[in-house]
GROMACS .gro file of C-alpha atoms in nm:
model
  295
    1UNK     CA    1  -2.858  -0.984  -1.235
    2UNK     CA    2  -3.046  -0.696  -1.063
    3UNK     CA    3  -2.963  -0.838  -0.718
    4UNK     CA    4  -2.589  -0.843  -0.793
    5UNK     CA    5  -2.600  -0.494  -0.933
    6UNK     CA    6  -2.794  -0.367  -0.634
    7UNK     CA    7  -2.535  -0.492  -0.386
    8UNK     CA    8  -2.248  -0.358  -0.592
    9UNK     CA    9  -2.437  -0.012  -0.612
   10UNK     CA   10  -2.495  -0.009  -0.252
   11UNK     CA   11  -2.136  -0.061  -0.151
   12UNK     CA   12  -2.020   0.208  -0.393
   13UNK     CA   13  -2.286   0.457  -0.271
   14UNK     CA   14  -2.194   0.402   0.082
   15UNK     CA   15  -1.823   0.496  -0.011
   16UNK     CA   16  -1.949   0.792  -0.188
   17UNK     CA   17  -2.161   0.921   0.095
   18UNK     CA   18  -1.851   0.879   0.339
   19UNK     CA   19  -1.653   1.079   0.084
   20UNK     CA   20  -1.920   1.343   0.058
   21UNK     CA   21  -1.936   1.399   0.426
   22UNK     CA   22  -1.569   1.424   0.455
   23UNK     CA   23  -1.535   1.681   0.175
   24UNK     CA   24  -1.843   1.894   0.295
   25UNK     CA   25  -1.690   1.907   0.648
   26UNK     CA   26  -1.369   2.033   0.529
   27UNK     CA   27  -1.543   2.306   0.304
   28UNK     CA   28  -1.767   2.411   0.586
   29UNK     CA   29  -1.511   2.416   0.854
   30UNK     CA   30  -1.181   2.465   0.700
   31UNK     CA   31  -1.089   2.790   0.511
   32UNK     CA   32  -0.707   2.701   0.506
   33UNK     CA   33  -0.733   2.476   0.186
   34UNK     CA   34  -0.625   2.760  -0.032
   35UNK     CA   35  -0.531   2.536  -0.340
   36UNK     CA   36  -0.847   2.340  -0.327
   37UNK     CA   37  -1.070   2.418  -0.629
   38UNK     CA   38  -1.380   2.517  -0.420
   39UNK     CA   39  -1.611   2.566  -0.726
   40UNK     CA   40  -1.544   2.229  -0.858
   41UNK     CA   41  -1.590   2.072  -0.518
   42UNK     CA   42  -1.930   2.234  -0.460
   43UNK     CA   43  -2.030   2.125  -0.805
   44UNK     CA   44  -1.922   1.765  -0.715
   45UNK     CA   45  -2.127   1.792  -0.392
   46UNK     CA   46  -2.434   1.897  -0.569
   47UNK     CA   47  -2.400   1.620  -0.815
   48UNK     CA   48  -2.350   1.375  -0.547
   49UNK     CA   49  -2.672   1.515  -0.376
   50UNK     CA   50  -2.863   1.483  -0.694
   51UNK     CA   51  -2.749   1.115  -0.732
   52UNK     CA   52  -2.862   1.044  -0.383
   53UNK     CA   53  -3.219   1.151  -0.485
   54UNK     CA   54  -3.215   0.930  -0.779
   55UNK     CA   55  -3.111   0.622  -0.575
   56UNK     CA   56  -3.384   0.687  -0.316
   57UNK     CA   57  -3.641   0.722  -0.584
   58UNK     CA   58  -3.554   0.373  -0.736
   59UNK     CA   59  -3.883   0.142  -0.720
   60UNK     CA   60  -3.882  -0.184  -0.526
   61UNK     CA   61  -4.044  -0.521  -0.597
   62UNK     CA   62  -3.987  -0.867  -0.730
   63UNK     CA   63  -4.165  -0.871  -1.069
   64UNK     CA   64  -3.959  -0.983  -1.367
   65UNK     CA   65  -4.023  -0.664  -1.564
   66UNK     CA   66  -3.948  -0.442  -1.256
   67UNK     CA   67  -3.614  -0.617  -1.192
   68UNK     CA   68  -3.520  -0.578  -1.552
   69UNK     CA   69  -3.604  -0.215  -1.554
   70UNK     CA   70  -3.433  -0.171  -1.230
   71UNK     CA   71  -3.104  -0.342  -1.359
   72UNK     CA   72  -3.087  -0.107  -1.648
   73UNK     CA   73  -3.113   0.190  -1.417
   74UNK     CA   74  -2.862   0.051  -1.179
   75UNK     CA   75  -2.600   0.000  -1.449
   76UNK     CA   76  -2.630   0.364  -1.532
   77UNK     CA   77  -2.626   0.489  -1.159
   78UNK     CA   78  -2.319   0.261  -1.093
   79UNK     CA   79  -2.138   0.425  -1.364
   80UNK     CA   80  -2.225   0.779  -1.232
   81UNK     CA   81  -2.125   0.669  -0.871
   82UNK     CA   82  -1.786   0.530  -0.986
   83UNK     CA   83  -1.713   0.866  -1.159
   84UNK     CA   84  -1.810   1.064  -0.874
   85UNK     CA   85  -1.595   0.847  -0.626
   86UNK     CA   86  -1.295   0.891  -0.864
   87UNK     CA   87  -1.333   1.268  -0.882
   88UNK     CA   88  -1.409   1.296  -0.500
   89UNK     CA   89  -1.093   1.082  -0.428
   90UNK     CA   90  -0.894   1.322  -0.628
   91UNK     CA   91  -1.011   1.610  -0.416
   92UNK     CA   92  -0.960   1.438  -0.094
   93UNK     CA   93  -0.592   1.350  -0.208
   94UNK     CA   94  -0.537   1.716  -0.245
   95UNK     CA   95  -0.644   1.779   0.111
   96UNK     CA   96  -0.395   1.526   0.235
   97UNK     CA   97  -0.111   1.697   0.042
   98UNK     CA   98  -0.224   2.049   0.164
   99UNK     CA   99  -0.267   1.929   0.522
  100UNK     CA  100   0.027   1.693   0.550
  101UNK     CA  101   0.129   1.673   0.917
  102UNK     CA  102   0.486   1.689   1.046
  103UNK     CA  103   0.647   1.348   1.063
  104UNK     CA  104   0.744   1.394   1.434
  105UNK     CA  105   0.610   1.643   1.676
  106UNK     CA  106   0.860   1.716   1.958
  107UNK     CA  107   0.707   1.639   2.304
  108UNK     CA  108   0.863   1.823   2.585
  109UNK     CA  109   1.042   1.572   2.826
  110UNK     CA  110   1.364   1.526   3.034
  111UNK     CA  111   1.672   1.385   2.868
  112UNK     CA  112   1.789   1.055   2.995
  113UNK     CA  113   2.104   1.020   2.776
  114UNK     CA  114   2.352   1.063   3.065
  115UNK     CA  115   2.202   0.773   3.252
  116UNK     CA  116   2.372   0.426   3.215
  117UNK     CA  117   2.066   0.221   3.293
  118UNK     CA  118   1.873   0.439   3.041
  119UNK     CA  119   2.137   0.387   2.782
  120UNK     CA  120   2.114   0.012   2.819
  121UNK     CA  121   1.733   0.036   2.783
  122UNK     CA  122   1.770   0.246   2.472
  123UNK     CA  123   1.995  -0.005   2.297
  124UNK     CA  124   1.721  -0.268   2.344
  125UNK     CA  125   1.470  -0.097   2.112
  126UNK     CA  126   1.475  -0.031   1.743
  127UNK     CA  127   1.540   0.327   1.828
  128UNK     CA  128   1.674   0.475   2.164
  129UNK     CA  129   1.400   0.416   2.422
  130UNK     CA  130   1.351   0.471   2.789
  131UNK     CA  131   0.987   0.602   2.749
  132UNK     CA  132   0.794   0.691   2.445
  133UNK     CA  133   0.872   1.067   2.456
  134UNK     CA  134   1.241   0.994   2.419
  135UNK     CA  135   1.186   0.755   2.135
  136UNK     CA  136   0.945   1.017   1.972
  137UNK     CA  137   1.217   1.289   2.017
  138UNK     CA  138   1.519   1.070   1.912
  139UNK     CA  139   1.319   1.004   1.570
  140UNK     CA  140   1.270   1.382   1.542
  141UNK     CA  141   1.658   1.410   1.536
  142UNK     CA  142   1.697   1.175   1.247
  143UNK     CA  143   1.789   1.286   0.901
  144UNK     CA  144   1.558   1.307   0.608
  145UNK     CA  145   1.576   0.935   0.563
  146UNK     CA  146   1.281   0.875   0.802
  147UNK     CA  147   1.184   0.504   0.841
  148UNK     CA  148   0.827   0.631   0.897
  149UNK     CA  149   0.615   0.887   0.706
  150UNK     CA  150   0.448   0.996   1.012
  151UNK     CA  151   0.490   0.907   1.402
  152UNK     CA  152   0.184   0.963   1.631
  153UNK     CA  153   0.208   0.964   2.017
  154UNK     CA  154  -0.124   0.902   2.219
  155UNK     CA  155  -0.169   0.821   2.577
  156UNK     CA  156  -0.430   0.598   2.712
  157UNK     CA  157  -0.394   0.606   3.113
  158UNK     CA  158  -0.584   0.400   3.379
  159UNK     CA  159  -0.937   0.480   3.250
  160UNK     CA  160  -0.911   0.377   2.881
  161UNK     CA  161  -1.114   0.621   2.673
  162UNK     CA  162  -1.136   0.521   2.300
  163UNK     CA  163  -1.271   0.835   2.175
  164UNK     CA  164  -1.013   1.038   2.358
  165UNK     CA  165  -0.723   0.837   2.200
  166UNK     CA  166  -0.896   0.867   1.878
  167UNK     CA  167  -0.891   1.251   1.910
  168UNK     CA  168  -0.522   1.249   1.983
  169UNK     CA  169  -0.444   1.037   1.672
  170UNK     CA  170  -0.660   1.266   1.456
  171UNK     CA  171  -0.504   1.582   1.564
  172UNK     CA  172  -0.166   1.444   1.482
  173UNK     CA  173  -0.305   1.388   1.126
  174UNK     CA  174  -0.471   1.722   1.098
  175UNK     CA  175  -0.811   1.570   1.101
  176UNK     CA  176  -1.106   1.754   1.264
  177UNK     CA  177  -1.356   1.558   1.489
  178UNK     CA  178  -1.699   1.691   1.544
  179UNK     CA  179  -1.859   1.660   1.891
  180UNK     CA  180  -2.143   1.464   1.777
  181UNK     CA  181  -1.930   1.218   1.542
  182UNK     CA  182  -1.956   0.857   1.665
  183UNK     CA  183  -1.659   0.642   1.743
  184UNK     CA  184  -1.735   0.415   1.462
  185UNK     CA  185  -1.747   0.708   1.219
  186UNK     CA  186  -1.410   0.850   1.358
  187UNK     CA  187  -1.246   0.496   1.324
  188UNK     CA  188  -1.348   0.463   0.961
  189UNK     CA  189  -1.187   0.801   0.877
  190UNK     CA  190  -0.871   0.728   1.081
  191UNK     CA  191  -0.828   0.396   0.915
  192UNK     CA  192  -0.883   0.557   0.587
  193UNK     CA  193  -0.634   0.850   0.656
  194UNK     CA  194  -0.362   0.594   0.804
  195UNK     CA  195  -0.399   0.376   0.506
  196UNK     CA  196  -0.255   0.652   0.289
  197UNK     CA  197   0.065   0.671   0.487
  198UNK     CA  198   0.375   0.499   0.343
  199UNK     CA  199   0.454   0.366   0.692
  200UNK     CA  200   0.332   0.503   1.019
  201UNK     CA  201   0.457   0.452   1.382
  202UNK     CA  202   0.182   0.466   1.653
  203UNK     CA  203   0.321   0.502   2.004
  204UNK     CA  204   0.045   0.420   2.266
  205UNK     CA  205   0.161   0.536   2.601
  206UNK     CA  206   0.041   0.408   2.945
  207UNK     CA  207  -0.190   0.125   2.818
  208UNK     CA  208  -0.364  -0.028   3.131
  209UNK     CA  209  -0.632  -0.238   2.929
  210UNK     CA  210  -0.620  -0.411   2.578
  211UNK     CA  211  -0.727  -0.174   2.308
  212UNK     CA  212  -0.904  -0.307   2.015
  213UNK     CA  213  -0.724  -0.158   1.704
  214UNK     CA  214  -1.017  -0.221   1.478
  215UNK     CA  215  -1.241  -0.020   1.704
  216UNK     CA  216  -0.970   0.244   1.732
  217UNK     CA  217  -0.951   0.281   1.363
  218UNK     CA  218  -0.583   0.185   1.324
  219UNK     CA  219  -0.489  -0.057   1.035
  220UNK     CA  220  -0.292  -0.370   1.185
  221UNK     CA  221   0.081  -0.384   1.094
  222UNK     CA  222   0.030  -0.714   0.916
  223UNK     CA  223  -0.203  -0.534   0.675
  224UNK     CA  224  -0.006  -0.229   0.640
  225UNK     CA  225   0.353  -0.345   0.571
  226UNK     CA  226   0.633  -0.152   0.738
  227UNK     CA  227   0.408   0.017   0.993
  228UNK     CA  228   0.458  -0.039   1.370
  229UNK     CA  229   0.262   0.006   1.678
  230UNK     CA  230   0.459   0.044   2.009
  231UNK     CA  231   0.295   0.038   2.343
  232UNK     CA  232   0.411   0.122   2.690
  233UNK     CA  233   0.227  -0.085   2.974
  234UNK     CA  234   0.285  -0.206   3.324
  235UNK     CA  235   0.114  -0.518   3.261
  236UNK     CA  236   0.246  -0.816   3.065
  237UNK     CA  237  -0.104  -0.952   3.034
  238UNK     CA  238  -0.211  -0.645   2.835
  239UNK     CA  239   0.073  -0.696   2.592
  240UNK     CA  240  -0.026  -1.061   2.543
  241UNK     CA  241  -0.382  -0.968   2.491
  242UNK     CA  242  -0.284  -0.715   2.223
  243UNK     CA  243  -0.074  -1.004   2.074
  244UNK     CA  244   0.260  -0.790   2.079
  245UNK     CA  245   0.553  -0.945   1.877
  246UNK     CA  246   0.825  -0.832   2.112
  247UNK     CA  247   0.804  -0.766   2.482
  248UNK     CA  248   1.097  -0.571   2.630
  249UNK     CA  249   1.138  -0.495   3.010
  250UNK     CA  250   1.261  -0.161   3.072
  251UNK     CA  251   1.471  -0.162   3.381
  252UNK     CA  252   1.447   0.097   3.660
  253UNK     CA  253   1.728   0.341   3.747
  254UNK     CA  254   1.973   0.227   4.006
  255UNK     CA  255   2.013   0.413   4.326
  256UNK     CA  256   2.288   0.661   4.210
  257UNK     CA  257   2.113   0.763   3.882
  258UNK     CA  258   1.782   0.782   4.079
  259UNK     CA  259   1.939   1.032   4.311
  260UNK     CA  260   2.111   1.230   4.044
  261UNK     CA  261   1.788   1.266   3.859
  262UNK     CA  262   1.603   1.380   4.167
  263UNK     CA  263   1.878   1.644   4.232
  264UNK     CA  264   1.860   1.784   3.886
  265UNK     CA  265   1.499   1.852   3.933
  266UNK     CA  266   1.484   1.940   4.306
  267UNK     CA  267   1.774   2.181   4.284
  268UNK     CA  268   2.019   2.269   4.543
  269UNK     CA  269   1.778   2.261   4.832
  270UNK     CA  270   1.840   1.890   4.874
  271UNK     CA  271   2.195   1.953   4.997
  272UNK     CA  272   2.060   2.121   5.308
  273UNK     CA  273   2.165   1.910   5.613
  274UNK     CA  274   1.792   1.903   5.748
  275UNK     CA  275   1.649   1.825   5.412
  276UNK     CA  276   1.882   1.567   5.239
  277UNK     CA  277   1.757   1.263   5.457
  278UNK     CA  278   1.402   1.337   5.373
  279UNK     CA  279   1.496   1.390   5.007
  280UNK     CA  280   1.690   1.065   4.983
  281UNK     CA  281   1.407   0.881   5.142
  282UNK     CA  282   1.160   1.030   4.882
  283UNK     CA  283   1.390   0.943   4.594
  284UNK     CA  284   1.430   0.584   4.717
  285UNK     CA  285   1.042   0.548   4.750
  286UNK     CA  286   1.020   0.631   4.389
  287UNK     CA  287   1.162   0.308   4.314
  288UNK     CA  288   1.395   0.413   4.027
  289UNK     CA  289   1.101   0.521   3.811
  290UNK     CA  290   1.204   0.849   3.622
  291UNK     CA  291   0.848   0.982   3.600
  292UNK     CA  292   0.786   0.920   3.958
  293UNK     CA  293   1.108   1.097   4.033
  294UNK     CA  294   1.044   1.385   3.834
  295UNK     CA  295   0.703   1.448   3.949
   0.00000   0.00000   0.00000
């Protein structure tokens, strides 16, 4: 009996400690939670610290009398832990309401709506898509009947840095990340926070290597019904390693569209007789890739 209770108490205490760290961080670093009952939270933190002291003071040993005495104490402590977890969860939910992020953040990027190839690419995806920025911004234009409660955009790039991706996701969710905070701890917080969303869409851009969603701290779509993860990658192998459900090839712009886009960003200078041949050569070298052309 004591062994079972001890395991249960340990799990609940670990959850309580994580909750305490989150609330204490918010209280110490964030003054913008005006609706948070700070006095009540401070009292809750004090009671949690006192309970931690009681847990640390529990005796250890294998004697029958000691195990019997220990089980009685554990029952009482377990009830206190559960009560504190319930109260702490209530405060934490208040933080989520107060700090609710925007459903979609607009990301500055060129419009591709006038391009035929781009339009064909857009029709292939659940929402218009030539790159993740345009998908993100198209969702931003949608009426209040949003399919997702939050849409997050993060970029990976050639050198995959898990912590940097975690920080981008955290910023979209209004979560603060400390310099000394480990990737494991950030992953726990992200998973917990995303788990509260009705449905989320995570756009991972420029993925060069497979990313472990569990280490990242992102609930898998099969475990969070309705949520989606969309990634852009130049490698089909990366998509396969990440076990994507659908792979869509985004076609490059044709020659006419590539030149039109090039001119839009280069200006009238390209029409000069001594410059146009070089400009056309540069546009062609970009291989119909919008980002390369714009840069």
